[in-house]
PDB file of C-alpha atoms in Angstrom:
ATOM      1  CA  UNK A1034      29.754   1.176 -66.786  1.00  0.00           C
ATOM      2  CA  UNK A1035      29.543   1.278 -62.547  1.00  0.00           C
ATOM      3  CA  UNK A1036      31.265  -1.639 -61.318  1.00  0.00           C
ATOM      4  CA  UNK A1037      29.486  -2.141 -58.291  1.00  0.00           C
ATOM      5  CA  UNK A1038      26.985  -3.341 -60.836  1.00  0.00           C
ATOM      6  CA  UNK A1039      29.140  -4.636 -63.057  1.00  0.00           C
ATOM      7  CA  UNK A1040      28.715  -8.119 -64.472  1.00  0.00           C
ATOM      8  CA  UNK A1041      32.614  -7.997 -64.750  1.00  0.00           C
ATOM      9  CA  UNK A1042      32.217  -7.534 -60.575  1.00  0.00           C
ATOM     10  CA  UNK A1043      32.945 -11.042 -58.564  1.00  0.00           C
ATOM     11  CA  UNK A1044      30.341 -10.815 -56.572  1.00  0.00           C
ATOM     12  CA  UNK A1045      27.446  -9.804 -59.006  1.00  0.00           C
ATOM     13  CA  UNK A1046      28.437 -13.134 -61.069  1.00  0.00           C
ATOM     14  CA  UNK A1047      27.956 -16.564 -62.729  1.00  0.00           C
ATOM     15  CA  UNK A1048      30.554 -17.717 -61.801  1.00  0.00           C
ATOM     16  CA  UNK A1049      30.252 -16.745 -57.694  1.00  0.00           C
ATOM     17  CA  UNK A1050      28.703 -20.063 -56.114  1.00  0.00           C
ATOM     18  CA  UNK A1051      26.679 -18.041 -54.361  1.00  0.00           C
ATOM     19  CA  UNK A1052      24.879 -16.524 -57.201  1.00  0.00           C
ATOM     20  CA  UNK A1053      24.670 -20.247 -59.511  1.00  0.00           C
ATOM     21  CA  UNK A1054      21.889 -22.600 -59.290  1.00  0.00           C
ATOM     22  CA  UNK A1055      24.280 -25.503 -58.245  1.00  0.00           C
ATOM     23  CA  UNK A1056      24.033 -24.652 -55.189  1.00  0.00           C
ATOM     24  CA  UNK A1057      20.591 -25.450 -54.234  1.00  0.00           C
ATOM     25  CA  UNK A1058      19.568 -22.204 -52.782  1.00  0.00           C
ATOM     26  CA  UNK A1059      18.598 -21.475 -55.999  1.00  0.00           C
ATOM     27  CA  UNK A1060      18.361 -24.027 -57.580  1.00  0.00           C
ATOM     28  CA  UNK A1061      14.593 -25.030 -59.345  1.00  0.00           C
ATOM     29  CA  UNK A1062      14.324 -28.387 -57.147  1.00  0.00           C
ATOM     30  CA  UNK A1063      14.563 -26.933 -54.396  1.00  0.00           C
ATOM     31  CA  UNK A1064      10.840 -25.831 -53.526  1.00  0.00           C
ATOM     32  CA  UNK A1065      11.189 -23.975 -50.201  1.00  0.00           C
ATOM     33  CA  UNK A1066      13.589 -21.493 -51.590  1.00  0.00           C
ATOM     34  CA  UNK A1067      12.382 -17.833 -51.163  1.00  0.00           C
ATOM     35  CA  UNK A1068      14.905 -15.818 -54.352  1.00  0.00           C
ATOM     36  CA  UNK A1069      12.639 -17.193 -56.891  1.00  0.00           C
ATOM     37  CA  UNK A1070      11.438 -15.060 -59.927  1.00  0.00           C
ATOM     38  CA  UNK A1071       7.976 -16.219 -61.768  1.00  0.00           C
ATOM     39  CA  UNK A1072       6.377 -14.732 -64.486  1.00  0.00           C
ATOM     40  CA  UNK A1073       2.533 -13.456 -65.390  1.00  0.00           C
ATOM     41  CA  UNK A1074       1.564 -17.260 -64.679  1.00  0.00           C
ATOM     42  CA  UNK A1075       2.981 -18.013 -62.074  1.00  0.00           C
ATOM     43  CA  UNK A1076       6.315 -19.793 -63.929  1.00  0.00           C
ATOM     44  CA  UNK A1077       9.637 -19.554 -62.309  1.00  0.00           C
ATOM     45  CA  UNK A1078      12.086 -18.210 -64.293  1.00  0.00           C
ATOM     46  CA  UNK A1079      15.072 -17.829 -62.235  1.00  0.00           C
ATOM     47  CA  UNK A1080      16.285 -16.418 -59.344  1.00  0.00           C
ATOM     48  CA  UNK A1081      17.685 -13.451 -56.866  1.00  0.00           C
ATOM     49  CA  UNK A1082      20.514 -13.291 -54.785  1.00  0.00           C
ATOM     50  CA  UNK A1083      21.147 -10.210 -53.340  1.00  0.00           C
ATOM     51  CA  UNK A1084      25.211  -9.067 -52.651  1.00  0.00           C
ATOM     52  CA  UNK A1085      27.193  -8.136 -49.630  1.00  0.00           C
ATOM     53  CA  UNK A1086      27.688  -4.577 -52.414  1.00  0.00           C
ATOM     54  CA  UNK A1087      23.965  -4.702 -51.348  1.00  0.00           C
ATOM     55  CA  UNK A1088      23.338  -5.255 -55.227  1.00  0.00           C
ATOM     56  CA  UNK A1089      20.098  -7.687 -56.821  1.00  0.00           C
ATOM     57  CA  UNK A1090      21.136  -9.734 -59.452  1.00  0.00           C
ATOM     58  CA  UNK A1091      18.687 -11.882 -61.354  1.00  0.00           C
ATOM     59  CA  UNK A1092      19.508 -14.721 -63.232  1.00  0.00           C
ATOM     60  CA  UNK A1093      17.785 -17.258 -64.999  1.00  0.00           C
ATOM     61  CA  UNK A1094      17.505 -20.962 -64.422  1.00  0.00           C
ATOM     62  CA  UNK A1095      20.786 -21.432 -66.060  1.00  0.00           C
ATOM     63  CA  UNK A1096      22.361 -19.227 -63.999  1.00  0.00           C
ATOM     64  CA  UNK A1097      22.880 -16.582 -66.780  1.00  0.00           C
ATOM     65  CA  UNK A1098      22.748 -12.181 -64.975  1.00  0.00           C
ATOM     66  CA  UNK A1099      19.519 -11.445 -66.331  1.00  0.00           C
ATOM     67  CA  UNK A1100      18.914  -7.837 -64.757  1.00  0.00           C
ATOM     68  CA  UNK A1101      20.147  -6.040 -61.610  1.00  0.00           C
ATOM     69  CA  UNK A1102      18.730  -3.423 -59.518  1.00  0.00           C
ATOM     70  CA  UNK A1103      20.746  -1.231 -57.629  1.00  0.00           C
ATOM     71  CA  UNK A1104      22.210  -0.870 -53.567  1.00  0.00           C
ATOM     72  CA  UNK A1105      19.916   1.044 -51.479  1.00  0.00           C
ATOM     73  CA  UNK A1106      21.414   4.327 -50.886  1.00  0.00           C
TER      74      UNK A1106
END
């Protein structure tokens, strides 16, 4: 319900190019990317992006927001 963490906030939306899988920094094709999220078997399941507000958003490889970590205070 906190707008800062909400997917309705553009900073957290996959519609924002910074969060999009179309952004090469977030692409699984970028082998030098340092924001990948991996499962216990080492398979890349998504990526994380920190918004300017400090919220860390987790997206799957298709750009669907699957989680977040609130901003550190």
